Amino acid sequence: MPEKEKTRFESPLIKMIVQRKLVTRDQYEQCRELLKKSKKIGLESTIEELFIKQGLLTAEQLNELSEIVKLGEGGDFFGGYRLKKLIGQGGMGKVYEAVHEFTGRQVALKILNAASSSDETTVSRFFQEIRALAKLVHPGIVRLYDAGKAGRRYFFAMELVNGMSLAQYVEEKKKIPEKKAIFIIRKVASALSYAHSIGIVHRDIKPENILLDENGSPKVTDFGVVMHLDKDHLTLTQEGYMVGSVYFASPEQVQGERDIDGRSDQYSLGATFYYLLTGRMVYNGANFQEV
């Protein structure tokens, strides 16, 4: 058996770091020797701390990898997917770039955090997003590939978009040329028209929820506050409670109205169009009341 396979790592985290070649085996062995010398002269440290001190990893990288190990119950696999890196997070959970163990398909894996996985309302909203995505098959909407539960946490795998959000793009460019902005808005309008035609209202259209792929084409994502227009589905929104982002929300959303339709998404798309062209919100303010 080759020597490198006999290495006994201090923890699953260290093993993953070396296997991913974030730290080479030689660098790892050098850090181990430094650790031994430090202990001989009474200096207490860990190999993780040495990785940071030697400039091999940042504290942020180490924290992210630690989270992956926790999710993967001692490794970097979760629900049949190998977790590669964190690409997004919110109050409900986190999104990782991941690869399916058998098919090799690269996905964006959305995983509910422990607290959210035990909260009935949050889980219901999570299922609502899954069911909405399962219905939607359109080139301008991120595709759902898989969904399930691993341990006590729910997850779903969706299309991985290798690009940036419109919000990031505007932050970088300040504003977008009219021709490109029209191209993006037309594509998103087509995707929303399709969603509306099968009874689904997004309710949170904003630059953060529109991703640009490597070709510059937009894809709508984050259907977590979606509303079904058919009578067999009940929205999770209570009357008088506003869902969506206030800067791009329609007047009826801001007023907390429950009976809304696709026109609300159209308003939000118009507000997004204004933002792309000017780099400013239609309405601005320091808080909800001012807006």
XYZ file of C-alpha atoms in Angstrom:
291
model
C 0.000 0.000 0.000
C 1.411 3.440 -0.893
C 2.714 5.429 2.065
C 0.266 8.307 1.564
C -2.709 6.004 2.171
C -1.377 5.088 5.632
C -1.559 8.628 6.955
C -3.750 8.920 10.027
C -5.250 12.373 10.075
C -6.129 14.231 13.259
C -9.764 14.663 12.214
C -12.142 14.301 9.253
C -11.660 18.040 8.675
C -7.888 17.715 8.243
C -8.361 14.676 6.026
C -10.736 16.607 3.775
C -8.372 19.599 3.569
C -5.503 17.391 2.405
C -7.635 15.263 0.082
C -8.935 18.403 -1.607
C -5.316 19.576 -1.958
C -6.055 22.856 -0.221
C -2.947 21.965 1.755
C -0.416 19.651 0.122
C 0.710 16.523 1.921
C 4.206 17.994 2.298
C 2.809 21.194 3.818
C 0.672 19.109 6.141
C 3.681 17.069 7.307
C 5.711 20.261 7.829
C 2.934 21.684 10.005
C 2.827 18.472 12.020
C 6.557 18.756 12.696
C 6.165 22.404 13.715
C 3.361 21.379 16.040
C 5.568 18.780 17.738
C 8.383 21.310 18.232
C 5.949 23.883 19.626
C 4.618 21.425 22.190
C 8.159 20.581 23.346
C 8.734 24.196 24.341
C 5.326 24.550 25.951
C 3.449 26.326 23.158
C -0.051 24.959 22.720
C -1.556 25.174 19.258
C -3.596 23.140 16.794
C -2.761 22.115 13.281
C -5.712 24.197 12.037
C -4.201 27.286 13.671
C -0.875 26.500 12.023
C -2.545 26.280 8.609
C -3.804 29.832 9.148
C -0.512 31.164 10.569
C 1.408 29.665 7.646
C -0.977 31.334 5.189
C -2.191 28.013 3.807
C -5.847 28.654 4.677
C -7.880 31.619 5.860
C -10.038 31.497 8.976
C -13.078 31.934 6.728
C -12.109 28.915 4.619
C -11.576 26.837 7.734
C -14.978 27.776 9.158
C -16.680 26.952 5.870
C -14.963 23.561 5.666
C -15.870 22.844 9.293
C -19.528 23.465 8.454
C -19.296 21.032 5.541
C -17.827 18.339 7.800
C -20.614 18.870 10.352
C -23.279 18.608 7.664
C -21.641 15.541 6.175
C -21.506 13.852 9.573
C -17.730 13.572 9.573
C -17.105 13.844 5.844
C -18.108 16.046 2.941
C -21.095 14.017 1.697
C -24.689 14.978 2.410
C -27.757 13.273 0.993
C -25.749 11.626 -1.775
C -23.924 14.823 -2.734
C -20.317 15.854 -2.188
C -20.277 19.391 -0.821
C -17.681 21.583 -2.519
C -18.157 25.106 -1.212
C -20.673 27.506 0.291
C -22.224 29.796 -2.336
C -25.100 31.399 -0.441
C -26.894 31.587 2.875
C -29.944 33.061 4.531
C -32.126 32.748 7.588
C -33.527 29.357 6.556
C -30.300 27.640 5.599
C -27.358 27.535 3.240
C -26.685 26.777 -0.416
C -23.636 24.769 -1.445
C -22.050 23.973 -4.750
C -22.157 20.184 -4.780
C -21.689 17.127 -6.995
C -23.950 14.079 -7.083
C -22.067 11.020 -5.879
C -23.082 8.752 -8.778
C -24.063 10.919 -11.751
C -21.380 13.578 -11.283
C -23.941 16.312 -11.927
C -22.967 19.662 -10.437
C -25.796 21.307 -8.520
C -26.675 24.070 -6.110
C -27.735 22.212 -2.957
C -30.059 24.121 -0.638
C -30.033 22.710 2.910
C -32.314 23.843 5.716
C -30.505 24.541 8.968
C -31.313 22.504 12.081
C -33.653 25.091 13.603
C -35.570 25.601 10.353
C -35.892 21.845 9.789
C -37.865 21.561 13.023
C -40.056 24.613 12.388
C -43.377 23.646 10.819
C -43.955 26.940 8.983
C -40.439 27.062 7.555
C -40.606 23.439 6.405
C -43.983 24.119 4.764
C -42.508 27.081 2.901
C -39.530 24.945 1.888
C -41.872 22.286 0.470
C -43.812 25.024 -1.277
C -40.639 26.119 -3.071
C -39.854 22.517 -4.044
C -43.340 21.928 -5.450
C -43.231 25.184 -7.385
C -39.846 24.375 -8.926
C -41.017 20.856 -9.793
C -43.740 22.375 -11.985
C -41.488 24.887 -13.702
C -39.568 23.796 -16.790
C -38.340 26.887 -18.611
C -34.883 28.033 -19.793
C -35.287 31.233 -17.780
C -35.962 29.469 -14.459
C -33.517 27.386 -12.422
C -34.415 23.694 -12.661
C -35.137 21.368 -9.766
C -33.242 18.063 -9.923
C -33.797 16.344 -6.606
C -35.211 16.775 -3.098
C -35.122 14.796 0.111
C -34.115 14.541 3.732
C -30.760 13.498 5.189
C -30.684 12.940 8.916
C -32.951 15.624 10.317
C -32.389 18.158 7.562
C -34.337 18.767 4.381
C -32.621 19.659 1.127
C -33.153 20.083 -2.569
C -30.770 20.130 -5.509
C -31.245 22.643 -8.291
C -29.462 23.823 -11.387
C -26.090 25.410 -10.657
C -25.752 28.772 -12.395
C -22.096 29.688 -12.847
C -22.356 33.437 -12.809
C -23.523 36.267 -10.614
C -26.798 37.811 -9.565
C -28.120 40.975 -11.176
C -27.538 42.721 -7.854
C -23.846 41.793 -7.949
C -23.622 42.802 -11.599
C -25.094 46.259 -10.964
C -22.886 46.702 -7.902
C -19.891 46.015 -10.129
C -21.013 48.010 -13.187
C -23.102 50.678 -11.359
C -25.722 50.513 -14.117
C -26.410 48.419 -17.203
C -26.560 49.646 -20.830
C -30.124 49.999 -22.089
C -29.814 47.302 -24.766
C -28.527 44.696 -22.303
C -31.091 45.699 -19.678
C -33.925 45.250 -22.199
C -32.546 41.828 -23.170
C -32.479 40.709 -19.525
C -35.933 42.045 -18.663
C -37.521 40.470 -21.749
C -36.070 37.083 -20.836
C -37.274 37.349 -17.240
C -40.704 38.552 -18.404
C -40.966 35.439 -20.578
C -40.087 33.202 -17.625
C -42.621 34.928 -15.372
C -45.313 34.777 -18.050
C -44.776 31.023 -18.211
C -44.954 30.700 -14.405
C -48.147 32.773 -14.303
C -49.681 30.634 -17.058
C -49.487 27.580 -14.786
C -50.756 29.447 -11.744
C -47.552 30.437 -9.949
C -46.686 33.951 -8.732
C -43.100 34.465 -7.553
C -43.765 37.437 -5.192
C -40.117 38.302 -4.611
C -38.702 39.428 -7.953
C -35.599 41.521 -7.326
C -32.013 41.704 -8.660
C -30.760 39.228 -6.029
C -33.180 36.581 -7.317
C -32.180 36.858 -10.968
C -28.956 35.056 -11.853
C -26.852 35.570 -14.963
C -25.295 32.441 -16.450
C -21.926 32.292 -18.211
C -23.583 33.504 -21.435
C -25.231 36.481 -19.750
C -28.736 34.998 -19.916
C -30.933 35.492 -16.830
C -32.515 32.753 -14.737
C -35.108 33.356 -12.040
C -34.449 31.669 -8.707
C -35.666 31.583 -5.086
C -39.325 30.614 -5.192
C -39.447 30.445 -1.389
C -42.367 32.878 -1.088
C -44.235 31.659 -4.162
C -48.029 31.816 -4.284
C -50.190 29.233 -6.029
C -53.240 30.712 -7.714
C -55.241 27.482 -7.840
C -57.689 26.645 -5.073
C -55.938 23.411 -4.145
C -52.966 25.309 -2.697
C -53.012 27.774 0.161
C -50.427 30.511 0.419
C -48.506 30.660 3.687
C -48.964 34.403 3.820
C -51.469 35.735 6.283
C -53.557 38.770 5.441
C -51.815 41.946 6.553
C -48.345 40.372 6.406
C -46.006 41.565 3.695
C -43.913 38.987 1.815
C -41.105 40.041 -0.511
C -38.480 42.774 -0.572
C -39.930 46.197 0.128
C -37.761 48.083 -2.402
C -39.138 46.025 -5.290
C -42.522 45.002 -3.883
C -45.798 46.076 -5.469
C -48.127 48.447 -3.564
C -50.560 45.596 -2.849
C -47.742 43.526 -1.347
C -46.598 46.408 0.841
C -50.178 46.791 2.077
C -50.177 43.108 2.996
C -52.945 42.114 0.604
C -53.363 38.394 0.168
C -55.266 38.288 -3.106
C -52.501 39.168 -5.570
C -51.684 37.857 -9.039
C -49.026 38.024 -11.736
C -49.339 41.791 -12.034
C -47.492 42.056 -8.741
C -44.481 40.309 -10.312
C -44.749 42.642 -13.303
C -44.495 45.661 -11.010
C -41.428 44.172 -9.297
C -39.861 43.472 -12.679
C -40.479 47.096 -13.690
C -38.795 48.278 -10.490
C -35.891 45.958 -11.292
C -35.674 47.404 -14.823
C -35.428 50.911 -13.352
C -32.665 49.722 -11.020
C -30.683 48.202 -13.907
C -30.829 51.420 -15.927
C -30.147 53.890 -13.124
C -28.424 51.957 -10.355
C -31.062 53.363 -7.963
C -34.262 52.096 -6.356
C -37.600 53.491 -7.539
C -38.285 54.431 -3.921
C -35.666 54.655 -1.230
C -35.622 55.141 2.501
C -33.865 54.205 5.694
C -36.669 51.888 6.804
C -39.920 50.210 5.760
C -42.086 53.203 6.708
C -40.008 55.675 4.694
C -40.152 53.512 1.577
